[in-house]
PDB file of C-alpha atoms in Angstrom:
ATOM      1  CA  MET A   1      -4.445 -16.789 -36.325  1.00 76.00           C
ATOM      2  CA  THR A   2      -5.678 -19.011 -33.582  1.00 88.00           C
ATOM      3  CA  GLY A   3      -6.564 -18.136 -30.056  1.00 89.00           C
ATOM      4  CA  VAL A   4      -3.236 -19.426 -28.814  1.00 92.00           C
ATOM      5  CA  ASP A   5      -1.450 -17.059 -31.222  1.00 93.00           C
ATOM      6  CA  VAL A   6      -3.441 -14.110 -30.031  1.00 95.00           C
ATOM      7  CA  ALA A   7      -2.779 -15.027 -26.387  1.00 95.00           C
ATOM      8  CA  PHE A   8       0.929 -15.455 -27.181  1.00 95.00           C
ATOM      9  CA  TRP A   9       1.235 -11.986 -28.716  1.00 95.00           C
ATOM     10  CA  VAL A  10      -0.730 -10.384 -25.855  1.00 96.00           C
ATOM     11  CA  PHE A  11       1.563 -12.031 -23.287  1.00 96.00           C
ATOM     12  CA  ALA A  12       4.710 -11.377 -25.246  1.00 96.00           C
ATOM     13  CA  LEU A  13       3.990  -7.642 -25.763  1.00 96.00           C
ATOM     14  CA  ALA A  14       2.996  -7.325 -22.130  1.00 97.00           C
ATOM     15  CA  ALA A  15       6.189  -9.058 -21.015  1.00 96.00           C
ATOM     16  CA  VAL A  16       8.404  -6.840 -23.182  1.00 96.00           C
ATOM     17  CA  TRP A  17       6.580  -3.613 -22.351  1.00 96.00           C
ATOM     18  CA  SER A  18       6.611  -4.224 -18.650  1.00 96.00           C
ATOM     19  CA  GLY A  19      10.267  -5.286 -18.762  1.00 95.00           C
ATOM     20  CA  TYR A  20      11.074  -2.022 -20.507  1.00 94.00           C
ATOM     21  CA  ARG A  21       8.992   0.038 -18.076  1.00 93.00           C
ATOM     22  CA  VAL A  22      11.022  -1.423 -15.199  1.00 91.00           C
ATOM     23  CA  PHE A  23      13.889   0.944 -16.013  1.00 91.00           C
ATOM     24  CA  ARG A  24      11.691   3.855 -16.992  1.00 89.00           C
ATOM     25  CA  THR A  25       9.594   4.332 -13.891  1.00 86.00           C
ATOM     26  CA  ASP A  26      10.403   6.689 -11.015  1.00 82.00           C
ATOM     27  CA  SER A  27       9.180   4.382  -8.342  1.00 82.00           C
ATOM     28  CA  MET A  28      11.327   1.493  -7.306  1.00 82.00           C
ATOM     29  CA  VAL A  29       8.423  -0.414  -5.835  1.00 85.00           C
ATOM     30  CA  ARG A  30       6.570   0.023  -9.126  1.00 87.00           C
ATOM     31  CA  ALA A  31       9.691  -1.247 -10.907  1.00 89.00           C
ATOM     32  CA  SER A  32       9.651  -4.436  -8.887  1.00 90.00           C
ATOM     33  CA  PHE A  33       5.950  -5.018  -9.672  1.00 92.00           C
ATOM     34  CA  LEU A  34       6.542  -4.321 -13.350  1.00 94.00           C
ATOM     35  CA  LEU A  35       9.349  -6.907 -13.311  1.00 94.00           C
ATOM     36  CA  LEU A  36       6.820  -9.263 -11.673  1.00 94.00           C
ATOM     37  CA  ALA A  37       4.355  -8.501 -14.502  1.00 95.00           C
ATOM     38  CA  SER A  38       7.099  -9.416 -17.028  1.00 96.00           C
ATOM     39  CA  PHE A  39       7.706 -12.703 -15.271  1.00 96.00           C
ATOM     40  CA  LEU A  40       4.052 -13.535 -14.998  1.00 95.00           C
ATOM     41  CA  ASN A  41       3.604 -13.009 -18.721  1.00 96.00           C
ATOM     42  CA  VAL A  42       6.588 -15.209 -19.536  1.00 96.00           C
ATOM     43  CA  GLY A  43       5.065 -17.858 -17.197  1.00 96.00           C
ATOM     44  CA  ALA A  44       1.825 -17.549 -19.142  1.00 96.00           C
ATOM     45  CA  ILE A  45       3.766 -18.079 -22.385  1.00 96.00           C
ATOM     46  CA  LEU A  46       5.407 -21.166 -20.904  1.00 95.00           C
ATOM     47  CA  VAL A  47       1.952 -22.491 -20.125  1.00 94.00           C
ATOM     48  CA  LEU A  48       0.977 -21.911 -23.772  1.00 93.00           C
ATOM     49  CA  LEU A  49       4.075 -23.789 -24.737  1.00 92.00           C
ATOM     50  CA  LEU A  50       2.673 -26.805 -22.768  1.00 90.00           C
ATOM     51  CA  ALA A  51       5.191 -26.439 -19.979  1.00 89.00           C
ATOM     52  CA  GLU A  52       2.413 -26.020 -17.428  1.00 91.00           C
ATOM     53  CA  TYR A  53       4.499 -26.897 -14.383  1.00 92.00           C
ATOM     54  CA  LEU A  54       7.290 -24.503 -15.292  1.00 93.00           C
ATOM     55  CA  GLY A  55       4.881 -21.653 -16.023  1.00 93.00           C
ATOM     56  CA  THR A  56       3.071 -22.095 -12.715  1.00 94.00           C
ATOM     57  CA  ALA A  57       6.279 -22.490 -10.754  1.00 93.00           C
ATOM     58  CA  LEU A  58       7.604 -19.319 -12.277  1.00 92.00           C
ATOM     59  CA  LEU A  59       4.394 -17.579 -11.320  1.00 93.00           C
ATOM     60  CA  PHE A  60       4.544 -18.538  -7.647  1.00 93.00           C
ATOM     61  CA  MET A  61       8.330 -18.103  -7.307  1.00 90.00           C
ATOM     62  CA  MET A  62       8.417 -14.667  -8.901  1.00 91.00           C
ATOM     63  CA  THR A  63       5.436 -13.398  -6.941  1.00 92.00           C
ATOM     64  CA  VAL A  64       7.166 -14.091  -3.634  1.00 91.00           C
ATOM     65  CA  GLU A  65      10.557 -12.877  -4.933  1.00 89.00           C
ATOM     66  CA  MET A  66       9.229  -9.585  -6.198  1.00 89.00           C
ATOM     67  CA  VAL A  67       7.264  -8.920  -3.062  1.00 90.00           C
ATOM     68  CA  VAL A  68      10.530  -9.421  -1.136  1.00 87.00           C
ATOM     69  CA  MET A  69      12.194  -7.055  -3.609  1.00 85.00           C
ATOM     70  CA  ALA A  70       9.503  -4.364  -3.094  1.00 86.00           C
ATOM     71  CA  LEU A  71       9.877  -4.652   0.674  1.00 86.00           C
ATOM     72  CA  PHE A  72      13.669  -4.302   0.208  1.00 81.00           C
ATOM     73  CA  MET A  73      13.183  -1.229  -1.795  1.00 80.00           C
ATOM     74  CA  VAL A  74      11.091   0.388   0.892  1.00 80.00           C
ATOM     75  CA  MET A  75      13.613  -0.513   3.552  1.00 78.00           C
ATOM     76  CA  PHE A  76      16.871   0.571   1.822  1.00 72.00           C
ATOM     77  CA  MET A  77      16.414   2.636  -1.244  1.00 67.00           C
ATOM     78  CA  MET A  78      15.765   6.319  -1.692  1.00 64.00           C
ATOM     79  CA  ASN A  79      12.582   7.338  -3.325  1.00 64.00           C
ATOM     80  CA  PRO A  80      10.821   3.981  -3.238  1.00 62.00           C
ATOM     81  CA  ALA A  81       7.401   5.499  -3.883  1.00 66.00           C
ATOM     82  CA  GLY A  82       8.443   7.616  -6.864  1.00 65.00           C
ATOM     83  CA  LEU A  83       7.255  10.879  -5.361  1.00 67.00           C
ATOM     84  CA  ASN A  84      10.154  12.707  -6.997  1.00 67.00           C
ATOM     85  CA  PRO A  85      11.332  12.232 -10.598  1.00 69.00           C
ATOM     86  CA  MET A  86      14.374  10.005 -10.623  1.00 67.00           C
ATOM     87  CA  GLU A  87      17.100   9.486 -13.152  1.00 70.00           C
ATOM     88  CA  MET A  88      19.788   7.203 -11.813  1.00 75.00           C
ATOM     89  CA  VAL A  89      21.767   5.990 -14.777  1.00 81.00           C
ATOM     90  CA  HIS A  90      25.352   5.972 -15.889  1.00 83.00           C
ATOM     91  CA  GLN A  91      26.816   5.287 -19.343  1.00 86.00           C
ATOM     92  CA  PRO A  92      23.359   5.393 -20.940  1.00 86.00           C
ATOM     93  CA  ARG A  93      24.538   5.325 -24.470  1.00 90.00           C
ATOM     94  CA  LEU A  94      26.910   2.386 -24.010  1.00 93.00           C
ATOM     95  CA  ALA A  95      24.130   0.518 -22.208  1.00 92.00           C
ATOM     96  CA  ALA A  96      21.586   1.136 -24.904  1.00 93.00           C
ATOM     97  CA  VAL A  97      24.040   0.140 -27.667  1.00 94.00           C
ATOM     98  CA  ALA A  98      24.864  -3.075 -25.733  1.00 95.00           C
ATOM     99  CA  GLY A  99      21.180  -3.910 -25.345  1.00 94.00           C
ATOM    100  CA  VAL A 100      20.391  -3.340 -29.015  1.00 95.00           C
ATOM    101  CA  VAL A 101      23.426  -5.305 -30.108  1.00 96.00           C
ATOM    102  CA  THR A 102      22.528  -8.225 -27.866  1.00 95.00           C
ATOM    103  CA  THR A 103      18.966  -8.253 -29.062  1.00 95.00           C
ATOM    104  CA  ALA A 104      20.031  -7.976 -32.702  1.00 96.00           C
ATOM    105  CA  GLY A 105      22.643 -10.756 -32.320  1.00 96.00           C
ATOM    106  CA  LEU A 106      20.392 -13.164 -30.567  1.00 95.00           C
ATOM    107  CA  GLY A 107      17.471 -12.269 -32.878  1.00 94.00           C
ATOM    108  CA  LEU A 108      19.625 -13.000 -35.841  1.00 95.00           C
ATOM    109  CA  VAL A 109      20.502 -16.441 -34.377  1.00 93.00           C
ATOM    110  CA  ALA A 110      16.815 -17.043 -33.808  1.00 92.00           C
ATOM    111  CA  VAL A 111      15.914 -16.210 -37.427  1.00 92.00           C
ATOM    112  CA  VAL A 112      18.887 -17.667 -39.282  1.00 93.00           C
ATOM    113  CA  VAL A 113      19.632 -20.924 -37.410  1.00 92.00           C
ATOM    114  CA  ASP A 114      17.705 -23.980 -38.638  1.00 91.00           C
ATOM    115  CA  PHE A 115      16.548 -25.549 -35.436  1.00 91.00           C
ATOM    116  CA  PRO A 116      15.277 -29.116 -35.486  1.00 90.00           C
ATOM    117  CA  ASP A 117      11.561 -29.422 -35.880  1.00 90.00           C
ATOM    118  CA  ALA A 118      10.476 -31.593 -32.994  1.00 90.00           C
ATOM    119  CA  PRO A 119       7.435 -30.062 -31.344  1.00 91.00           C
ATOM    120  CA  VAL A 120       6.202 -31.473 -28.080  1.00 89.00           C
ATOM    121  CA  ASP A 121       3.261 -33.875 -28.386  1.00 88.00           C
ATOM    122  CA  PRO A 122       0.208 -32.109 -26.958  1.00 87.00           C
ATOM    123  CA  ALA A 123      -1.112 -35.428 -25.580  1.00 86.00           C
ATOM    124  CA  ALA A 124       2.144 -36.142 -23.772  1.00 85.00           C
ATOM    125  CA  GLU A 125       2.085 -36.096 -20.004  1.00 89.00           C
ATOM    126  CA  THR A 126       4.903 -33.607 -19.638  1.00 89.00           C
ATOM    127  CA  ILE A 127       4.455 -32.908 -15.964  1.00 91.00           C
ATOM    128  CA  ARG A 128       4.566 -36.615 -15.111  1.00 92.00           C
ATOM    129  CA  ALA A 129       7.716 -36.955 -17.304  1.00 91.00           C
ATOM    130  CA  LEU A 130       9.359 -34.024 -15.548  1.00 92.00           C
ATOM    131  CA  GLY A 131       8.650 -35.512 -12.167  1.00 92.00           C
ATOM    132  CA  THR A 132      10.045 -38.917 -13.178  1.00 93.00           C
ATOM    133  CA  GLU A 133      13.084 -37.180 -14.600  1.00 93.00           C
ATOM    134  CA  LEU A 134      13.673 -35.058 -11.486  1.00 92.00           C
ATOM    135  CA  LEU A 135      13.414 -38.040  -9.120  1.00 93.00           C
ATOM    136  CA  GLY A 136      15.117 -40.375 -11.581  1.00 92.00           C
ATOM    137  CA  GLY A 137      17.787 -39.661 -14.146  1.00 91.00           C
ATOM    138  CA  SER A 138      18.343 -36.030 -13.065  1.00 92.00           C
ATOM    139  CA  MET A 139      18.118 -36.587  -9.373  1.00 94.00           C
ATOM    140  CA  LEU A 140      21.724 -35.541  -8.795  1.00 94.00           C
ATOM    141  CA  VAL A 141      21.053 -32.239 -10.636  1.00 93.00           C
ATOM    142  CA  PHE A 142      17.963 -31.713  -8.595  1.00 92.00           C
ATOM    143  CA  GLU A 143      19.612 -32.494  -5.261  1.00 94.00           C
ATOM    144  CA  SER A 144      22.584 -30.271  -6.136  1.00 94.00           C
ATOM    145  CA  ALA A 145      20.222 -27.394  -6.748  1.00 93.00           C
ATOM    146  CA  GLY A 146      18.665 -28.003  -3.336  1.00 93.00           C
ATOM    147  CA  VAL A 147      22.007 -28.185  -1.518  1.00 96.00           C
ATOM    148  CA  THR A 148      23.159 -25.006  -3.387  1.00 95.00           C
ATOM    149  CA  LEU A 149      20.073 -23.201  -2.226  1.00 94.00           C
ATOM    150  CA  LEU A 150      20.752 -24.264   1.321  1.00 95.00           C
ATOM    151  CA  ALA A 151      24.299 -22.996   1.061  1.00 95.00           C
ATOM    152  CA  THR A 152      22.871 -19.768  -0.374  1.00 95.00           C
ATOM    153  CA  MET A 153      20.649 -19.346   2.703  1.00 93.00           C
ATOM    154  CA  VAL A 154      23.686 -19.772   5.032  1.00 93.00           C
ATOM    155  CA  CYS A 155      25.778 -17.367   2.967  1.00 91.00           C
ATOM    156  CA  ALA A 156      22.953 -14.771   2.842  1.00 90.00           C
ATOM    157  CA  VAL A 157      22.578 -14.885   6.602  1.00 88.00           C
ATOM    158  CA  ILE A 158      26.285 -14.651   7.175  1.00 84.00           C
ATOM    159  CA  LEU A 159      26.717 -11.772   4.747  1.00 82.00           C
ATOM    160  CA  SER A 160      23.800  -9.719   6.054  1.00 81.00           C
ATOM    161  CA  ALA A 161      24.259 -10.358   9.768  1.00 79.00           C
ATOM    162  CA  ALA A 162      25.356  -7.340  11.795  1.00 73.00           C
ATOM    163  CA  ARG A 163      26.971  -9.513  14.461  1.00 73.00           C
ATOM    164  CA  GLY A 164      29.288 -12.422  14.154  1.00 66.00           C
ATOM    165  CA  ARG A 165      29.447 -15.572  16.256  1.00 66.00           C
ATOM    166  CA  TYR A 166      31.202 -13.971  19.239  1.00 64.00           C
ATOM    167  CA  GLY A 167      29.618 -10.510  19.202  1.00 67.00           C
ATOM    168  CA  ASP A 168      30.362  -7.589  16.885  1.00 64.00           C
ATOM    169  CA  GLY A 169      32.704  -7.777  13.908  1.00 51.00           C
ATOM    170  CA  THR A 170      36.006  -7.576  15.864  1.00 50.00           C
ATOM    171  CA  ALA A 171      34.896  -9.760  18.793  1.00 56.00           C
ATOM    172  CA  GLY A 172      36.827 -12.814  17.623  1.00 56.00           C
ATOM    173  CA  SER A 173      40.062 -10.872  17.615  1.00 54.00           C
ATOM    174  CA  VAL A 174      39.647  -9.302  21.074  1.00 61.00           C
ATOM    175  CA  ALA A 175      41.405 -11.092  23.891  1.00 65.00           C
ATOM    176  CA  PRO A 176      39.164 -12.138  26.759  1.00 67.00           C
ATOM    177  CA  PRO A 177      40.236 -11.235  30.307  1.00 70.00           C
ATOM    178  CA  LEU A 178      42.512 -13.759  31.995  1.00 72.00           C
ATOM    179  CA  GLU A 179      40.150 -14.347  34.865  1.00 74.00           C
ATOM    180  CA  PRO A 180      36.355 -14.118  34.993  1.00 75.00           C
ATOM    181  CA  GLY A 181      35.453 -10.581  35.761  1.00 71.00           C
ATOM    182  CA  GLY A 182      39.053  -9.446  35.113  1.00 70.00           C
ATOM    183  CA  ASP A 183      40.101  -6.368  33.144  1.00 71.00           C
ATOM    184  CA  HIS A 184      40.342  -6.412  29.325  1.00 68.00           C
ATOM    185  CA  ARG A 185      44.002  -6.081  28.252  1.00 68.00           C
ATOM    186  CA  PRO A 186      44.277  -4.278  24.949  1.00 67.00           C
ATOM    187  CA  GLU A 187      47.884  -5.417  24.479  1.00 66.00           C
ATOM    188  CA  ASP A 188      46.637  -9.008  24.079  1.00 64.00           C
ATOM    189  CA  ASP A 189      44.274  -8.096  21.228  1.00 62.00           C
ATOM    190  CA  LEU A 190      44.978  -9.492  17.772  1.00 56.00           C
ATOM    191  CA  VAL A 191      43.578  -6.338  16.131  1.00 53.00           C
ATOM    192  CA  GLY A 192      46.254  -3.680  16.247  1.00 49.00           C
ATOM    193  CA  ASP A 193      44.274  -0.452  16.248  1.00 47.00           C
ATOM    194  CA  GLY A 194      45.799   0.737  19.550  1.00 43.00           C
ATOM    195  CA  GLY A 195      42.950  -0.487  21.727  1.00 41.00           C
ATOM    196  CA  GLY A 196      40.111   1.204  19.987  1.00 42.00           C
ATOM    197  CA  GLY A 197      37.399   2.537  22.276  1.00 43.00           C
ATOM    198  CA  HIS A 198      34.615   0.404  20.840  1.00 45.00           C
ATOM    199  CA  HIS A 199      35.646  -2.938  22.187  1.00 43.00           C
ATOM    200  CA  HIS A 200      33.461  -4.659  24.679  1.00 45.00           C
ATOM    201  CA  HIS A 201      34.978  -5.282  28.000  1.00 43.00           C
ATOM    202  CA  GLY A 202      34.542  -8.604  29.746  1.00 45.00           C
ATOM    203  CA  GLY A 203      33.128  -9.253  33.129  1.00 44.00           C
ATOM    204  CA  HIS A 204      29.420  -9.626  33.007  1.00 43.00           C
TER     205      HIS A 204
ATOM    206  CA  MET B   1       3.356 -18.727 -32.271  1.00 78.00           C
ATOM    207  CA  VAL B   2       6.368 -20.446 -33.759  1.00 89.00           C
ATOM    208  CA  LEU B   3       9.841 -21.079 -32.410  1.00 92.00           C
ATOM    209  CA  GLU B   4      11.291 -17.973 -34.129  1.00 93.00           C
ATOM    210  CA  THR B   5       8.788 -15.561 -32.517  1.00 94.00           C
ATOM    211  CA  VAL B   6       9.310 -17.050 -29.029  1.00 95.00           C
ATOM    212  CA  LEU B   7      13.043 -16.707 -29.425  1.00 95.00           C
ATOM    213  CA  LEU B   8      12.752 -13.168 -30.806  1.00 96.00           C
ATOM    214  CA  VAL B   9      10.703 -12.127 -27.689  1.00 96.00           C
ATOM    215  CA  ALA B  10      13.262 -13.830 -25.479  1.00 96.00           C
ATOM    216  CA  ALA B  11      16.087 -11.930 -27.310  1.00 96.00           C
ATOM    217  CA  VAL B  12      14.222  -8.596 -26.674  1.00 96.00           C
ATOM    218  CA  LEU B  13      13.856  -9.376 -23.043  1.00 96.00           C
ATOM    219  CA  LEU B  14      17.491 -10.294 -22.723  1.00 96.00           C
ATOM    220  CA  GLY B  15      18.493  -7.070 -24.553  1.00 96.00           C
ATOM    221  CA  ILE B  16      16.366  -4.978 -22.233  1.00 96.00           C
ATOM    222  CA  GLY B  17      18.027  -6.748 -19.304  1.00 95.00           C
ATOM    223  CA  VAL B  18      21.491  -5.992 -20.621  1.00 96.00           C
ATOM    224  CA  TRP B  19      20.510  -2.313 -21.117  1.00 95.00           C
ATOM    225  CA  GLY B  20      19.062  -2.102 -17.587  1.00 93.00           C
ATOM    226  CA  ALA B  21      21.946  -3.868 -15.866  1.00 93.00           C
ATOM    227  CA  LEU B  22      24.532  -1.645 -17.596  1.00 93.00           C
ATOM    228  CA  SER B  23      22.746   1.633 -17.251  1.00 92.00           C
ATOM    229  CA  GLN B  24      21.281   1.524 -13.702  1.00 88.00           C
ATOM    230  CA  GLN B  25      23.239   2.875 -10.799  1.00 85.00           C
ATOM    231  CA  SER B  26      21.226   1.418  -7.972  1.00 84.00           C
ATOM    232  CA  PHE B  27      22.316  -2.074  -6.985  1.00 84.00           C
ATOM    233  CA  VAL B  28      18.799  -3.391  -6.816  1.00 84.00           C
ATOM    234  CA  MET B  29      17.853  -1.960 -10.213  1.00 86.00           C
ATOM    235  CA  LEU B  30      21.015  -3.564 -11.567  1.00 89.00           C
ATOM    236  CA  MET B  31      19.921  -6.915 -10.143  1.00 90.00           C
ATOM    237  CA  MET B  32      16.491  -6.364 -11.860  1.00 91.00           C
ATOM    238  CA  GLY B  33      18.330  -6.132 -15.155  1.00 94.00           C
ATOM    239  CA  ILE B  34      20.045  -9.466 -14.457  1.00 94.00           C
ATOM    240  CA  GLU B  35      16.726 -11.013 -13.527  1.00 93.00           C
ATOM    241  CA  LEU B  36      15.250  -9.819 -16.807  1.00 95.00           C
ATOM    242  CA  MET B  37      18.164 -11.455 -18.668  1.00 95.00           C
ATOM    243  CA  VAL B  38      17.430 -14.765 -16.926  1.00 95.00           C
ATOM    244  CA  ASN B  39      13.733 -14.250 -17.715  1.00 95.00           C
ATOM    245  CA  GLY B  40      14.610 -14.136 -21.387  1.00 96.00           C
ATOM    246  CA  ALA B  41      16.858 -17.217 -21.072  1.00 95.00           C
ATOM    247  CA  ILE B  42      14.000 -19.109 -19.450  1.00 95.00           C
ATOM    248  CA  LEU B  43      11.663 -18.173 -22.293  1.00 96.00           C
ATOM    249  CA  ALA B  44      14.196 -19.212 -24.883  1.00 95.00           C
ATOM    250  CA  ALA B  45      14.798 -22.570 -23.114  1.00 94.00           C
ATOM    251  CA  GLY B  46      11.037 -23.185 -22.890  1.00 94.00           C
ATOM    252  CA  GLY B  47      10.520 -22.378 -26.529  1.00 94.00           C
ATOM    253  CA  LEU B  48      13.385 -24.670 -27.627  1.00 93.00           C
ATOM    254  CA  TRP B  49      12.059 -27.421 -25.356  1.00 94.00           C
ATOM    255  CA  ALA B  50       8.523 -27.079 -26.835  1.00 93.00           C
ATOM    256  CA  TYR B  51       9.486 -26.808 -30.519  1.00 93.00           C
ATOM    257  CA  ALA B  52      12.912 -28.284 -31.108  1.00 92.00           C
ATOM    258  CA  GLY B  53      13.492 -30.606 -28.121  1.00 87.00           C
ATOM    259  CA  GLY B  54      10.504 -32.865 -28.722  1.00 85.00           C
ATOM    260  CA  GLY B  55       9.399 -32.402 -25.114  1.00 82.00           C
ATOM    261  CA  ALA B  56      12.427 -34.135 -23.584  1.00 89.00           C
ATOM    262  CA  PRO B  57      12.131 -33.895 -19.795  1.00 90.00           C
ATOM    263  CA  LYS B  58      15.781 -32.783 -19.443  1.00 91.00           C
ATOM    264  CA  GLY B  59      14.832 -29.503 -21.209  1.00 91.00           C
ATOM    265  CA  GLN B  60      12.404 -28.719 -18.347  1.00 92.00           C
ATOM    266  CA  VAL B  61      15.140 -29.578 -15.874  1.00 93.00           C
ATOM    267  CA  LEU B  62      17.289 -26.890 -17.487  1.00 93.00           C
ATOM    268  CA  VAL B  63      14.574 -24.315 -16.918  1.00 93.00           C
ATOM    269  CA  ILE B  64      14.305 -25.364 -13.263  1.00 93.00           C
ATOM    270  CA  ILE B  65      18.075 -24.877 -12.911  1.00 93.00           C
ATOM    271  CA  ALA B  66      17.716 -21.396 -14.438  1.00 93.00           C
ATOM    272  CA  MET B  67      15.020 -20.612 -11.886  1.00 92.00           C
ATOM    273  CA  ALA B  68      17.272 -21.870  -9.038  1.00 93.00           C
ATOM    274  CA  VAL B  69      20.088 -19.658 -10.406  1.00 92.00           C
ATOM    275  CA  MET B  70      17.742 -16.667 -10.274  1.00 92.00           C
ATOM    276  CA  ALA B  71      16.726 -17.358  -6.689  1.00 91.00           C
ATOM    277  CA  ILE B  72      20.391 -17.747  -5.669  1.00 93.00           C
ATOM    278  CA  GLU B  73      21.347 -14.501  -7.485  1.00 91.00           C
ATOM    279  CA  MET B  74      18.577 -12.618  -5.729  1.00 89.00           C
ATOM    280  CA  ALA B  75      19.407 -13.942  -2.246  1.00 90.00           C
ATOM    281  CA  ILE B  76      23.144 -13.348  -2.447  1.00 91.00           C
ATOM    282  CA  GLY B  77      22.631 -10.064  -4.169  1.00 89.00           C
ATOM    283  CA  PHE B  78      20.327  -8.807  -1.405  1.00 87.00           C
ATOM    284  CA  ALA B  79      22.752 -10.027   1.260  1.00 88.00           C
ATOM    285  CA  LEU B  80      25.678  -8.262  -0.465  1.00 86.00           C
ATOM    286  CA  VAL B  81      23.636  -5.028  -0.715  1.00 84.00           C
ATOM    287  CA  VAL B  82      22.855  -5.253   3.036  1.00 82.00           C
ATOM    288  CA  ALA B  83      26.539  -5.837   3.772  1.00 80.00           C
ATOM    289  CA  VAL B  84      27.706  -2.948   1.585  1.00 78.00           C
ATOM    290  CA  TYR B  85      25.003  -0.678   2.907  1.00 77.00           C
ATOM    291  CA  ARG B  86      26.092  -1.447   6.453  1.00 74.00           C
ATOM    292  CA  ALA B  87      29.712  -0.892   5.727  1.00 70.00           C
ATOM    293  CA  ARG B  88      29.511   2.119   3.415  1.00 68.00           C
ATOM    294  CA  GLN B  89      25.965   3.508   3.574  1.00 69.00           C
ATOM    295  CA  ALA B  90      26.058   3.079  -0.179  1.00 70.00           C
ATOM    296  CA  ASP B  91      23.190   1.911  -2.406  1.00 70.00           C
ATOM    297  CA  MET B  92      24.690   3.046  -5.718  1.00 74.00           C
ATOM    298  CA  THR B  93      27.510   1.514  -7.679  1.00 74.00           C
ATOM    299  CA  GLU B  94      29.484   4.742  -7.562  1.00 71.00           C
ATOM    300  CA  GLY B  95      29.403   4.506  -3.783  1.00 71.00           C
ATOM    301  CA  ILE B  96      31.935   1.711  -3.790  1.00 69.00           C
ATOM    302  CA  ALA B  97      34.236   2.960  -6.536  1.00 63.00           C
ATOM    303  CA  SER B  98      37.135   1.417  -4.608  1.00 60.00           C
ATOM    304  CA  MET B  99      36.937  -1.960  -3.105  1.00 55.00           C
ATOM    305  CA  LYS B 100      39.135  -1.011  -0.204  1.00 52.00           C
ATOM    306  CA  GLY B 101      37.684  -1.882   3.162  1.00 47.00           C
TER     307      GLY B 101
END
């Protein structure tokens, strides 16, 4: 058993254990940091697998993502610090069975299938090859991922924004006054809630 | 460390993710389950790249796509949780049992 093997088992057990603890801890903030630990250990395994760039990228990306998640927990969720015991699960038996079946099925595939034996050459410059691939043959894939991330940012802002382009949610459907400073006329509104009292009136 | 062990660890991670995503009631904990599934998928892809793919660069591109998918899932998931929380004051799946507005 070489040093790499020992390191692999340490990282693998840490990844699985912290992944399991994510759903067993009372604190949601602690859960996000346990998930981060799982990701960091998988990143370390990727480095052992000679995918140094991917491992490092996973490390940096997940650190930021999980800190955002921890902040989100503090902002929105009940019991983020785990001061009270917490059990928020439904269909626990079905979920456990589904998890075990998934693991068993995929594990069976991993053991039974005869994968091609083509290990990566330790002397190969894999990072250079990845860079050439990303800005060469796979550039369209790379650019599409970038544009998709941009679209995601726009969608996330739109979904989470409290106010729309013209004010609050109904503002686009509320008729403006005919003259500047004139009275709002509820009968012109496109939203038919009988002139609800929460509409803003024109005339600033 | 051989391909089988890497894939087995990945399978366990994915199974834990399935268990978490199906059993948790909080939206964010549910998303953590999905993240853990992608984590397993990334590990499996990395292992296959290193042992069965001969280090082909396109295998690493696949892992990068998986990472992008994870970032997108997180961002849209958080935005949806914010929107649902604003509309319903709900942070649990049972809180939006009906999709009616």
